Amino acid sequence: MPDALLAPSAPRLSPDAPVGRIEIRAASKPGYDVLLTPAALAFVADLERRFGWRRRYLLEKRVERQARLDAGEKPAFNPACGYARHEEWTVEPQPADLRDRRVEITGPVERKMIINALNSGAQVFMADFEDSNAPTWANVMDGQVNLRDAIRRTITHTDAVSGKSYALNDKVAVLMVRPRGWHLEEKHVLIDGRPVSAALFDFGLYFFHNARELLARGSGPYFYLPKIEGRAEARLWNDVFLHAQECLDLPPGTIKATVLIESILAAFEMDEILYELRCHSAGLNCGRWDYIFSFIKKFRNDPDALLPDRAAVTMDKAFLNAYSRLAVKTCHRRGAPAIGGMAAYIPVKDDPVANDRAFAQVRADKEREARNGHDGTWVAHPALVPVAREVFDDLMRTPNQIHATCHDVRVTAEDLLAVPQGPRTEAGLRQNVAVGIGYIEAWLRGQGCVPLFNLMEDAATAEISRAQVWQWLRHGAQLDDGRTVDHALVERVIEEELAAWIGRVGEVALAHSRHEEAARLFSDLVFQHRFAEFLTLPAYDRLMEAGS
């Protein structure tokens, strides 16, 4: 890809613009002052002033690319990428504590969750400011406080109801942090009158306060990078890393970052993404739920791209299995780890049969990943760590499988774009509506991940639900029983599923729930003609309106 396509010839906002003001439009709490110091805020402001214009430019490029996709363009591997795709090179070696990542657990930056995840027996805990975190100011800042305390091993928690106390074990998981994506802003913080990039805010505050402490304790500042759509967006992160390290007088490559391949467009630029981050790369991850959402979103105008019920879009489907195998082949050729995706199942405490079924499905999923060559995998609940570990211990006897180069794997553009077949049912439609309302309701209350119907739902899985309803409506999809998905049917299902949620929460809890507001937002998202890029954007506006 020519460099001219990676950035504009001149910035929209000059990086050398005069220093303006930094404004925080949110209430402070004890502990925030330790983080929001003049030096830390100046560091974040410097990142925004240097790189914010490039972020906004790349978001404009996303809009332009979507217009071409809407007009019928299909993604393809770019033969003009030259060295990045066709020559032999590798990423820098992995740090010692990132060489074995066979089980990774993820979750929000809530205090109890952090302790339990670090104690879970997983090799890695990914603390999430993104899809499993509703970005109220309290959640964002409490998360930064919690991570600071966890790194210094001073984090404790006492449950207000049970009185149970929580503290870290002697041995804990390696910490990685996922900042928010390039598309999001932190509207509580203004730099020169403009909301700061949420990604730069999350990264900058965490890196400034913790990079040296992590290194002193034998680890390092490790990150997961979400929602990247291609090489140019990876290059921006790399430039941010280089500058941040220089500011703290740390050598290039101190930061390590795993990129989530959760966009169909990024799947066509895996080599290029690794190349741009090669000094800082900790491989790629198959972010399967956002990847499915991306497939719907990017091909939303194509009536031939209709997916079946969400429950039927599993990793054994050809287009997803191809994506998994391509990630492994690409990473291993470049000396990088390829981490598998999330098992959204959680224990079913009151139903042994359902619980056994869930554990069996997780086991089968992890066996598929290990046999495909993945070097590790994700789980959403501590109880599933032993299940995933047993599978990888059995099928991966070495710390990783990077030595397995997968020369015989051949994945074409057609493989990645193959639309899976499967049922389209009223039950699938109802599940999408019920999950959409249930998740948005929790999000509006400040809860970014929530167990619903025996699955752990976060923004990525909820995005599939609302996007699929929009897609079926847009193209008048036919259900298996012959009915057409139209406005009247979806409106009736929304009304009935809202009533079901009201029945589940009961009269007392209803006074504090936001199910009716969530149903209105869900309706807005699925009935509007123009597809909303992310449900978290209008939902975040509602958080701001509520003073959160």
Coordinates of C-alpha atoms in Angstrom, one line a residue:
M1 CA 0.0 0.0 0.0
P2 CA 1.6 3.3 -1.0
D3 CA 2.5 5.5 2.0
A4 CA 0.4 8.3 0.5
L5 CA -2.7 6.4 1.5
L6 CA -1.7 6.0 5.1
A7 CA -1.9 9.7 6.1
P8 CA -2.8 13.0 4.5
S9 CA -0.2 15.3 3.1
A10 CA -0.9 17.9 5.8
P11 CA -2.7 17.6 9.1
R12 CA -6.1 19.0 9.7
L13 CA -4.9 20.2 13.1
S14 CA -1.3 21.0 13.2
P15 CA 0.7 19.0 15.8
D16 CA 2.5 22.2 16.6
A17 CA -0.6 24.2 17.5
P18 CA -0.2 26.5 20.5
V19 CA -0.8 24.8 23.8
G20 CA -4.4 25.3 24.9
R21 CA -6.3 24.3 28.0
I22 CA -7.1 20.9 29.5
E23 CA -10.6 20.7 30.9
I24 CA -12.2 17.9 33.0
R25 CA -16.0 18.0 33.0
A26 CA -16.6 15.4 35.7
A27 CA -16.7 15.1 39.4
S28 CA -13.6 14.0 41.2
K29 CA -13.4 11.2 43.8
P30 CA -10.7 10.2 46.3
G31 CA -7.8 8.6 44.4
Y32 CA -8.4 10.4 41.1
D33 CA -6.0 13.2 42.0
V34 CA -3.1 10.7 42.2
L35 CA -3.8 9.9 38.5
L36 CA -5.0 13.2 37.1
T37 CA -1.8 15.0 37.9
P38 CA -0.6 18.0 35.8
A39 CA 2.2 15.9 34.4
A40 CA -0.1 13.0 33.4
L41 CA -2.6 15.3 31.8
A42 CA 0.1 17.1 29.9
F43 CA 1.3 13.7 28.6
V44 CA -2.2 12.8 27.5
A45 CA -2.7 16.2 25.9
D46 CA 0.6 15.9 24.0
L47 CA -0.6 12.6 22.6
E48 CA -3.9 14.1 21.5
R49 CA -2.3 17.2 19.9
R50 CA 0.3 15.1 18.1
F51 CA -2.0 12.2 16.9
G52 CA -5.6 13.2 17.3
W53 CA -5.7 14.7 13.8
R54 CA -4.5 11.4 12.3
R55 CA -7.2 9.5 14.2
R56 CA -9.9 11.7 12.8
Y57 CA -8.5 11.5 9.3
L58 CA -8.5 7.7 9.5
L59 CA -12.1 7.7 10.7
E60 CA -12.9 9.7 7.6
K61 CA -11.1 7.0 5.5
R62 CA -13.4 4.4 7.1
V63 CA -16.4 6.3 5.9
E64 CA -15.1 6.5 2.4
R65 CA -14.2 2.8 2.4
Q66 CA -17.7 1.9 3.6
A67 CA -19.2 3.9 0.7
R68 CA -17.3 1.8 -1.7
L69 CA -18.4 -1.4 0.0
D70 CA -22.0 -0.2 -0.1
A71 CA -21.5 0.3 -3.8
G72 CA -20.5 -3.3 -4.2
E73 CA -16.7 -3.4 -3.7
K74 CA -15.3 -6.5 -2.1
P75 CA -12.2 -6.7 0.1
A76 CA -9.1 -8.3 -1.4
F77 CA -5.5 -8.9 -0.6
N78 CA -3.4 -6.0 -1.8
P79 CA -0.7 -7.2 -4.2
A80 CA 1.0 -3.8 -4.0
C81 CA 2.0 -4.2 -0.4
G82 CA 5.4 -5.5 -1.4
Y83 CA 7.8 -6.2 1.4
A84 CA 5.2 -6.5 4.2
R85 CA 3.4 -9.3 2.4
H86 CA 5.9 -11.1 0.3
E87 CA 9.3 -10.9 1.9
E88 CA 10.6 -12.8 4.9
W89 CA 10.8 -10.8 8.2
T90 CA 9.7 -11.4 11.8
V91 CA 8.5 -9.4 14.7
E92 CA 10.8 -8.8 17.6
P93 CA 11.0 -11.6 20.2
Q94 CA 8.4 -11.9 22.8
P95 CA 9.2 -11.0 26.5
A96 CA 9.6 -14.0 28.8
D97 CA 6.2 -13.5 30.5
L98 CA 4.3 -13.5 27.1
R99 CA 5.8 -16.7 25.7
D100 CA 3.1 -18.9 27.2
R101 CA -0.4 -17.5 26.8
R102 CA -2.4 -20.7 26.6
V103 CA -5.3 -19.4 28.6
E104 CA -6.3 -15.7 28.8
I105 CA -9.3 -14.4 30.8
T106 CA -10.9 -11.1 30.0
G107 CA -13.2 -8.8 31.9
P108 CA -13.9 -5.2 32.9
V109 CA -11.7 -3.1 35.1
E110 CA -14.0 -3.5 38.2
R111 CA -12.0 -4.1 41.4
K112 CA -13.4 -7.5 42.4
M113 CA -13.1 -8.7 38.8
I114 CA -9.5 -7.7 38.5
I115 CA -8.6 -9.6 41.7
N116 CA -10.5 -12.8 40.7
A117 CA -9.1 -12.7 37.1
L118 CA -5.5 -12.2 38.2
N119 CA -6.0 -15.1 40.7
S120 CA -7.8 -17.3 38.2
G121 CA -4.9 -19.5 37.1
A122 CA -4.9 -18.1 33.6
Q123 CA -1.6 -17.0 32.1
V124 CA -2.9 -13.6 31.1
F125 CA -5.7 -11.2 32.3
M126 CA -6.9 -8.7 29.7
A127 CA -8.3 -5.8 31.7
D128 CA -10.9 -4.2 29.4
F129 CA -11.8 -0.5 29.1
E130 CA -13.6 -1.3 25.9
D131 CA -16.4 -3.8 25.0
S132 CA -17.0 -5.0 28.6
N133 CA -16.9 -1.6 30.2
A134 CA -19.6 1.0 30.1
P135 CA -17.5 4.2 30.0
T136 CA -19.0 6.2 32.8
W137 CA -16.4 8.6 34.3
A138 CA -16.5 6.5 37.5
N139 CA -15.9 3.3 35.6
V140 CA -13.0 4.7 33.6
M141 CA -11.3 6.4 36.4
D142 CA -12.0 3.7 39.0
G143 CA -10.5 1.2 36.5
Q144 CA -7.3 3.2 36.3
V145 CA -7.1 3.4 40.1
N146 CA -7.8 -0.4 40.3
L147 CA -5.1 -1.3 37.8
R148 CA -2.6 1.0 39.5
D149 CA -3.3 -0.7 42.8
A150 CA -3.1 -4.2 41.2
I151 CA 0.3 -3.6 39.7
R152 CA 1.6 -2.4 43.0
R153 CA -0.1 -5.4 44.7
T154 CA -2.0 -3.2 47.1
I155 CA -5.5 -4.0 45.6
T156 CA -8.0 -5.5 48.0
H157 CA -11.8 -5.6 48.1
T158 CA -14.5 -6.4 50.7
D159 CA -18.0 -7.3 49.4
A160 CA -20.5 -4.9 50.9
V161 CA -23.2 -7.6 51.1
S162 CA -21.4 -10.8 52.0
G163 CA -18.4 -9.3 53.9
K164 CA -16.0 -11.5 51.9
S165 CA -12.6 -10.1 51.4
Y166 CA -10.5 -10.4 48.3
A167 CA -6.7 -10.0 47.8
L168 CA -4.1 -11.2 45.3
N169 CA -2.4 -14.5 45.4
D170 CA 1.3 -14.8 45.4
K171 CA 1.2 -15.9 41.7
V172 CA -1.0 -14.0 39.4
A173 CA -1.7 -13.7 35.7
V174 CA 0.3 -11.3 33.4
L175 CA -1.7 -8.1 32.9
M176 CA -2.6 -6.7 29.6
V177 CA -4.9 -3.7 29.0
R178 CA -7.4 -3.0 26.2
P179 CA -8.0 0.8 25.7
R180 CA -11.0 1.9 23.8
G181 CA -11.0 1.9 20.0
W182 CA -10.1 4.8 17.7
H183 CA -13.8 5.5 17.0
L184 CA -14.5 6.6 20.6
E185 CA -14.0 9.8 22.5
E186 CA -13.7 10.6 26.2
K187 CA -16.1 13.5 26.4
H188 CA -15.4 14.2 30.0
V189 CA -11.9 15.5 29.1
L190 CA -11.5 18.3 26.6
I191 CA -8.1 19.2 25.1
D192 CA -8.1 22.6 23.5
G193 CA -11.9 22.5 23.5
R194 CA -12.2 19.1 21.8
P195 CA -13.0 15.7 23.4
V196 CA -9.9 13.6 23.7
S197 CA -9.5 10.3 21.9
A198 CA -10.7 7.6 24.4
A199 CA -7.9 5.4 23.1
L200 CA -5.2 7.9 23.8
F201 CA -6.7 8.8 27.2
D202 CA -6.9 5.2 28.4
F203 CA -3.5 4.3 27.0
G204 CA -1.8 7.5 28.1
L205 CA -3.0 7.6 31.7
Y206 CA -2.2 3.9 32.2
F207 CA 1.2 4.0 30.5
F208 CA 2.3 7.2 32.2
H209 CA 1.7 5.9 35.7
N210 CA 2.5 2.2 35.3
A211 CA 5.1 1.5 32.6
R212 CA 8.2 1.9 34.9
E213 CA 6.5 0.1 37.8
L214 CA 5.7 -2.9 35.5
L215 CA 9.2 -3.0 34.2
A216 CA 10.6 -2.9 37.7
R217 CA 8.5 -5.9 38.6
G218 CA 9.7 -8.0 35.7
S219 CA 6.9 -7.4 33.3
G220 CA 6.0 -4.5 31.0
P221 CA 3.3 -2.3 29.5
Y222 CA 1.3 -4.8 27.4
F223 CA -1.8 -3.9 25.5
Y224 CA -4.6 -5.3 23.3
L225 CA -5.6 -3.0 20.4
P226 CA -9.3 -3.2 19.4
K227 CA -11.3 -2.3 16.2
I228 CA -8.3 -1.8 13.9
E229 CA -9.4 -2.0 10.3
G230 CA -6.0 -2.0 8.5
R231 CA -2.4 -1.1 8.2
A232 CA -2.7 2.7 8.6
E233 CA -4.5 2.4 11.9
A234 CA -1.8 0.0 13.2
R235 CA 0.9 2.5 12.1
L236 CA -0.8 5.2 14.1
W237 CA -0.6 3.0 17.2
N238 CA 3.0 2.3 16.5
D239 CA 3.8 6.0 16.2
V240 CA 2.0 6.6 19.5
F241 CA 4.1 3.9 21.1
L242 CA 7.4 5.3 19.8
H243 CA 6.6 8.8 21.0
A244 CA 5.3 7.6 24.4
Q245 CA 8.4 5.5 25.0
E246 CA 10.6 8.5 24.1
C247 CA 8.8 10.7 26.5
L248 CA 9.5 8.3 29.4
D249 CA 13.0 7.6 28.2
L250 CA 12.2 3.9 27.5
P251 CA 13.7 2.0 24.5
P252 CA 11.6 1.2 21.5
G253 CA 9.9 -2.1 21.8
T254 CA 9.3 -1.8 25.5
I255 CA 5.5 -1.8 24.8
K256 CA 4.0 -5.0 23.4
A257 CA 0.6 -5.1 21.8
T258 CA -1.7 -7.8 20.4
V259 CA -4.1 -6.6 17.7
L260 CA -7.6 -8.0 17.7
I261 CA -8.5 -9.0 14.2
E262 CA -12.2 -8.2 14.6
S263 CA -12.9 -6.5 11.3
I264 CA -13.3 -8.3 8.0
L265 CA -11.1 -5.6 6.5
A266 CA -8.3 -6.3 8.9
A267 CA -8.3 -10.0 8.0
F268 CA -7.0 -8.9 4.5
E269 CA -4.1 -7.0 6.1
M270 CA -2.8 -9.3 8.8
D271 CA 0.8 -9.2 7.4
E272 CA 0.7 -5.4 7.0
I273 CA -0.6 -4.9 10.6
L274 CA 2.1 -7.1 12.1
Y275 CA 4.7 -5.3 10.0
E276 CA 3.7 -1.9 11.1
L277 CA 3.9 -3.0 14.8
R278 CA 6.8 -5.4 14.3
C279 CA 8.9 -3.8 17.1
H280 CA 6.0 -3.8 19.4
S281 CA 4.0 -6.7 18.2
A282 CA 2.6 -9.4 20.6
G283 CA 0.7 -11.1 17.7
L284 CA -2.9 -11.2 16.7
N285 CA -6.1 -12.4 18.3
C286 CA -9.3 -13.7 16.6
G287 CA -11.9 -11.3 18.1
R288 CA -14.7 -13.5 16.7
W289 CA -17.8 -11.7 18.0
D290 CA -16.8 -8.3 16.6
Y291 CA -15.6 -10.0 13.5
I292 CA -19.1 -11.4 12.9
F293 CA -20.6 -8.0 13.6
S294 CA -18.1 -6.5 11.1
F295 CA -19.2 -9.0 8.5
I296 CA -22.8 -7.8 8.8
K297 CA -21.8 -4.1 9.1
K298 CA -19.5 -4.0 6.1
F299 CA -21.7 -5.9 3.8
R300 CA -25.0 -4.4 5.1
N301 CA -26.2 -3.3 1.6
D302 CA -25.6 -6.8 0.1
P303 CA -28.8 -8.9 0.1
D304 CA -26.6 -12.0 -0.6
A305 CA -24.7 -11.5 2.7
L306 CA -27.5 -12.3 5.0
L307 CA -26.3 -14.5 7.9
P308 CA -28.4 -17.2 9.7
D309 CA -29.4 -17.1 13.3
R310 CA -26.6 -15.7 15.5
A311 CA -26.4 -19.1 17.4
A312 CA -25.7 -20.8 14.1
V313 CA -22.7 -18.6 13.2
T314 CA -20.1 -20.7 15.0
M315 CA -16.3 -21.1 14.5
D316 CA -16.8 -24.3 12.5
K317 CA -18.4 -22.3 9.7
A318 CA -16.1 -22.1 6.7
F319 CA -15.5 -18.4 6.7
L320 CA -14.7 -18.2 10.4
N321 CA -12.5 -21.3 10.3
A322 CA -10.6 -19.8 7.3
Y323 CA -10.1 -16.6 9.3
S324 CA -8.7 -18.6 12.3
R325 CA -6.3 -20.6 10.1
L326 CA -5.1 -17.5 8.2
A327 CA -4.4 -15.7 11.5
V328 CA -2.3 -18.7 12.7
K329 CA -0.4 -19.0 9.4
T330 CA 0.3 -15.3 9.2
C331 CA 1.5 -14.9 12.8
H332 CA 3.7 -18.0 12.8
R333 CA 5.4 -17.0 9.6
R334 CA 6.3 -13.7 11.3
G335 CA 7.3 -15.3 14.7
A336 CA 4.3 -13.9 16.5
P337 CA 1.6 -15.6 18.6
A338 CA -1.9 -16.2 17.4
I339 CA -4.4 -16.1 20.2
G340 CA -7.9 -17.7 19.7
G341 CA -11.2 -16.2 20.5
M342 CA -13.7 -15.9 23.3
A343 CA -15.8 -18.7 24.7
A344 CA -18.9 -16.7 25.8
Y345 CA -20.4 -19.6 27.8
I346 CA -20.5 -19.3 31.5
P347 CA -21.4 -21.9 34.2
V348 CA -25.1 -22.7 34.6
K349 CA -25.3 -23.2 38.4
D350 CA -29.0 -24.3 38.7
D351 CA -29.0 -26.7 35.7
P352 CA -26.4 -29.5 35.6
V353 CA -27.4 -30.7 32.2
A354 CA -27.1 -27.2 30.6
N355 CA -23.8 -26.7 32.5
D356 CA -22.4 -29.9 31.1
R357 CA -23.5 -28.9 27.7
A358 CA -21.8 -25.5 28.0
F359 CA -18.6 -27.0 29.2
A360 CA -18.6 -29.5 26.4
Q361 CA -19.1 -26.8 23.8
V362 CA -16.2 -24.8 25.3
R363 CA -14.0 -27.8 25.2
A364 CA -14.8 -28.5 21.5
D365 CA -14.2 -24.9 20.6
K366 CA -10.8 -24.9 22.3
E367 CA -9.8 -28.2 20.8
R368 CA -10.6 -26.7 17.3
E369 CA -8.4 -23.7 18.1
A370 CA -5.5 -25.7 19.4
R371 CA -5.6 -28.0 16.4
N372 CA -5.7 -25.0 14.1
G373 CA -2.4 -24.0 15.7
H374 CA -3.4 -21.2 18.0
D375 CA -1.0 -20.4 20.8
G376 CA -3.7 -19.7 23.4
T377 CA -7.3 -18.8 23.8
W378 CA -9.8 -16.6 25.7
V379 CA -12.4 -17.4 28.4
A380 CA -14.9 -15.2 30.1
H381 CA -15.2 -16.9 33.5
P382 CA -12.7 -18.3 36.0
A383 CA -14.5 -21.7 36.1
L384 CA -13.6 -22.2 32.4
V385 CA -9.9 -21.6 32.9
P386 CA -9.2 -25.3 33.8
V387 CA -11.2 -26.5 30.8
A388 CA -9.3 -24.4 28.3
R389 CA -6.0 -25.2 30.1
E390 CA -6.6 -28.9 30.0
V391 CA -7.2 -28.8 26.2
F392 CA -4.1 -26.7 25.5
D393 CA -1.9 -28.7 27.9
D394 CA -3.0 -31.9 26.0
L395 CA -2.6 -30.5 22.5
M396 CA 0.2 -28.0 23.0
R397 CA 3.0 -29.5 25.0
T398 CA 5.3 -26.5 24.3
P399 CA 4.8 -22.9 25.6
N400 CA 3.4 -22.0 22.2
Q401 CA 3.1 -23.3 18.6
I402 CA 4.9 -20.5 16.8
H403 CA 7.3 -23.1 15.4
A404 CA 4.4 -24.6 13.4
T405 CA 4.5 -22.6 10.2
C406 CA 1.4 -24.0 8.5
H407 CA 2.9 -23.9 5.0
D408 CA 0.1 -26.1 3.7
V409 CA -2.7 -23.7 4.7
R410 CA -4.2 -21.9 1.8
V411 CA -6.9 -19.2 2.4
T412 CA -8.3 -17.2 -0.4
A413 CA -10.4 -14.0 -0.4
E414 CA -13.4 -16.2 -1.4
D415 CA -12.9 -18.3 1.7
L416 CA -13.0 -15.3 4.0
L417 CA -16.1 -13.9 2.2
A418 CA -18.1 -17.1 1.9
V419 CA -21.6 -16.5 3.5
P420 CA -22.5 -19.4 5.8
Q421 CA -25.8 -21.2 5.4
G422 CA -28.2 -22.0 8.3
P423 CA -31.6 -21.4 9.8
R424 CA -33.4 -18.1 10.1
T425 CA -36.0 -18.5 12.8
E426 CA -38.4 -16.5 14.9
A427 CA -36.5 -17.9 17.9
G428 CA -33.3 -16.4 16.5
L429 CA -35.0 -13.0 16.0
R430 CA -36.4 -13.1 19.5
Q431 CA -33.0 -14.0 21.0
N432 CA -31.4 -11.0 19.2
V433 CA -34.1 -8.6 20.5
A434 CA -34.0 -10.0 24.1
V435 CA -30.2 -9.8 24.2
G436 CA -30.2 -6.3 22.6
I437 CA -32.6 -4.9 25.2
G438 CA -31.1 -6.7 28.1
Y439 CA -27.5 -5.7 27.3
I440 CA -28.3 -2.0 26.5
E441 CA -30.3 -1.8 29.7
A442 CA -27.3 -3.0 31.7
W443 CA -25.0 -0.7 29.8
L444 CA -27.1 2.4 30.5
R445 CA -26.8 1.5 34.2
G446 CA -23.0 1.4 33.8
Q447 CA -22.5 -2.4 33.5
G448 CA -20.5 -3.3 30.4
C449 CA -20.8 -7.0 30.5
V450 CA -23.7 -9.0 31.8
P451 CA -24.7 -12.7 31.9
L452 CA -27.8 -13.2 29.7
F453 CA -29.3 -16.6 28.9
N454 CA -26.2 -18.5 30.0
L455 CA -23.8 -16.4 27.9
M456 CA -21.6 -13.6 28.9
E457 CA -22.7 -10.7 26.7
D458 CA -20.6 -7.6 26.0
A459 CA -20.8 -4.8 23.4
A460 CA -19.5 -7.1 20.7
T461 CA -22.1 -9.8 21.1
A462 CA -24.9 -7.2 21.5
E463 CA -23.7 -5.6 18.3
I464 CA -24.3 -8.8 16.4
S465 CA -27.9 -9.0 17.8
R466 CA -28.9 -5.5 16.8
A467 CA -27.0 -5.5 13.5
Q468 CA -28.6 -8.8 12.4
V469 CA -32.1 -7.5 13.1
W470 CA -31.3 -4.4 11.0
Q471 CA -29.9 -6.5 8.2
W472 CA -32.9 -8.9 8.1
L473 CA -35.3 -5.9 8.1
R474 CA -33.3 -4.0 5.5
H475 CA -33.5 -6.9 3.0
G476 CA -36.8 -8.5 4.0
A477 CA -35.2 -11.8 5.1
Q478 CA -37.3 -14.9 4.9
L479 CA -37.7 -17.0 8.0
D480 CA -37.7 -20.7 7.7
D481 CA -41.4 -20.7 8.2
G482 CA -41.9 -18.5 5.2
R483 CA -42.7 -15.2 6.9
T484 CA -40.9 -12.0 6.0
V485 CA -39.0 -10.0 8.6
D486 CA -40.8 -6.7 8.3
H487 CA -41.4 -3.7 10.5
A488 CA -44.6 -5.1 12.0
L489 CA -43.1 -8.4 13.0
V490 CA -40.0 -6.8 14.6
E491 CA -42.1 -4.2 16.4
R492 CA -44.3 -6.9 17.9
V493 CA -41.3 -8.9 19.0
I494 CA -39.7 -5.9 20.6
E495 CA -42.9 -5.2 22.5
E496 CA -43.2 -8.8 23.7
E497 CA -39.6 -9.2 24.7
L498 CA -39.7 -5.9 26.6
A499 CA -42.8 -7.2 28.4
A500 CA -40.8 -10.4 29.2
W501 CA -37.9 -8.4 30.6
I502 CA -40.3 -6.4 32.8
G503 CA -41.8 -9.7 34.0
R504 CA -38.3 -11.1 34.8
V505 CA -37.1 -8.1 36.9
G506 CA -40.4 -7.8 38.9
E507 CA -42.2 -4.7 40.1
V508 CA -39.7 -3.7 42.8
A509 CA -36.6 -3.8 40.5
L510 CA -38.6 -2.2 37.6
A511 CA -38.4 1.2 39.3
H512 CA -34.6 1.1 38.9
S513 CA -34.3 -0.6 35.6
R514 CA -33.9 1.1 32.2
H515 CA -35.5 -1.6 30.1
E516 CA -38.1 0.7 28.4
E517 CA -35.3 3.2 27.5
A518 CA -33.2 0.3 26.2
A519 CA -36.1 -0.9 24.1
R520 CA -36.5 2.5 22.6
L521 CA -32.8 2.8 21.7
F522 CA -32.9 -0.7 20.3
S523 CA -35.9 0.2 18.1
D524 CA -34.1 3.4 17.0
L525 CA -31.1 1.3 15.9
V526 CA -32.9 -1.3 14.0
F527 CA -35.6 0.8 12.4
Q528 CA -33.5 3.7 11.2
H529 CA -32.6 3.6 7.5
R530 CA -29.0 4.5 8.1
F531 CA -26.9 1.9 9.9
A532 CA -25.4 3.2 13.1
E533 CA -21.7 2.2 13.1
F534 CA -21.6 1.3 16.8
L535 CA -24.4 1.1 19.3
T536 CA -22.1 2.4 22.0
L537 CA -22.0 5.8 20.3
P538 CA -25.7 6.8 20.8
A539 CA -25.7 4.9 24.1
Y540 CA -22.7 6.9 25.3
D541 CA -24.6 10.1 24.5
R542 CA -27.3 8.9 26.9
L543 CA -24.7 8.2 29.6
M544 CA -23.5 11.8 29.2
E545 CA -27.0 13.2 29.3
A546 CA -27.5 11.3 32.6
G547 CA -24.4 12.9 34.0
S548 CA -22.4 9.6 34.0

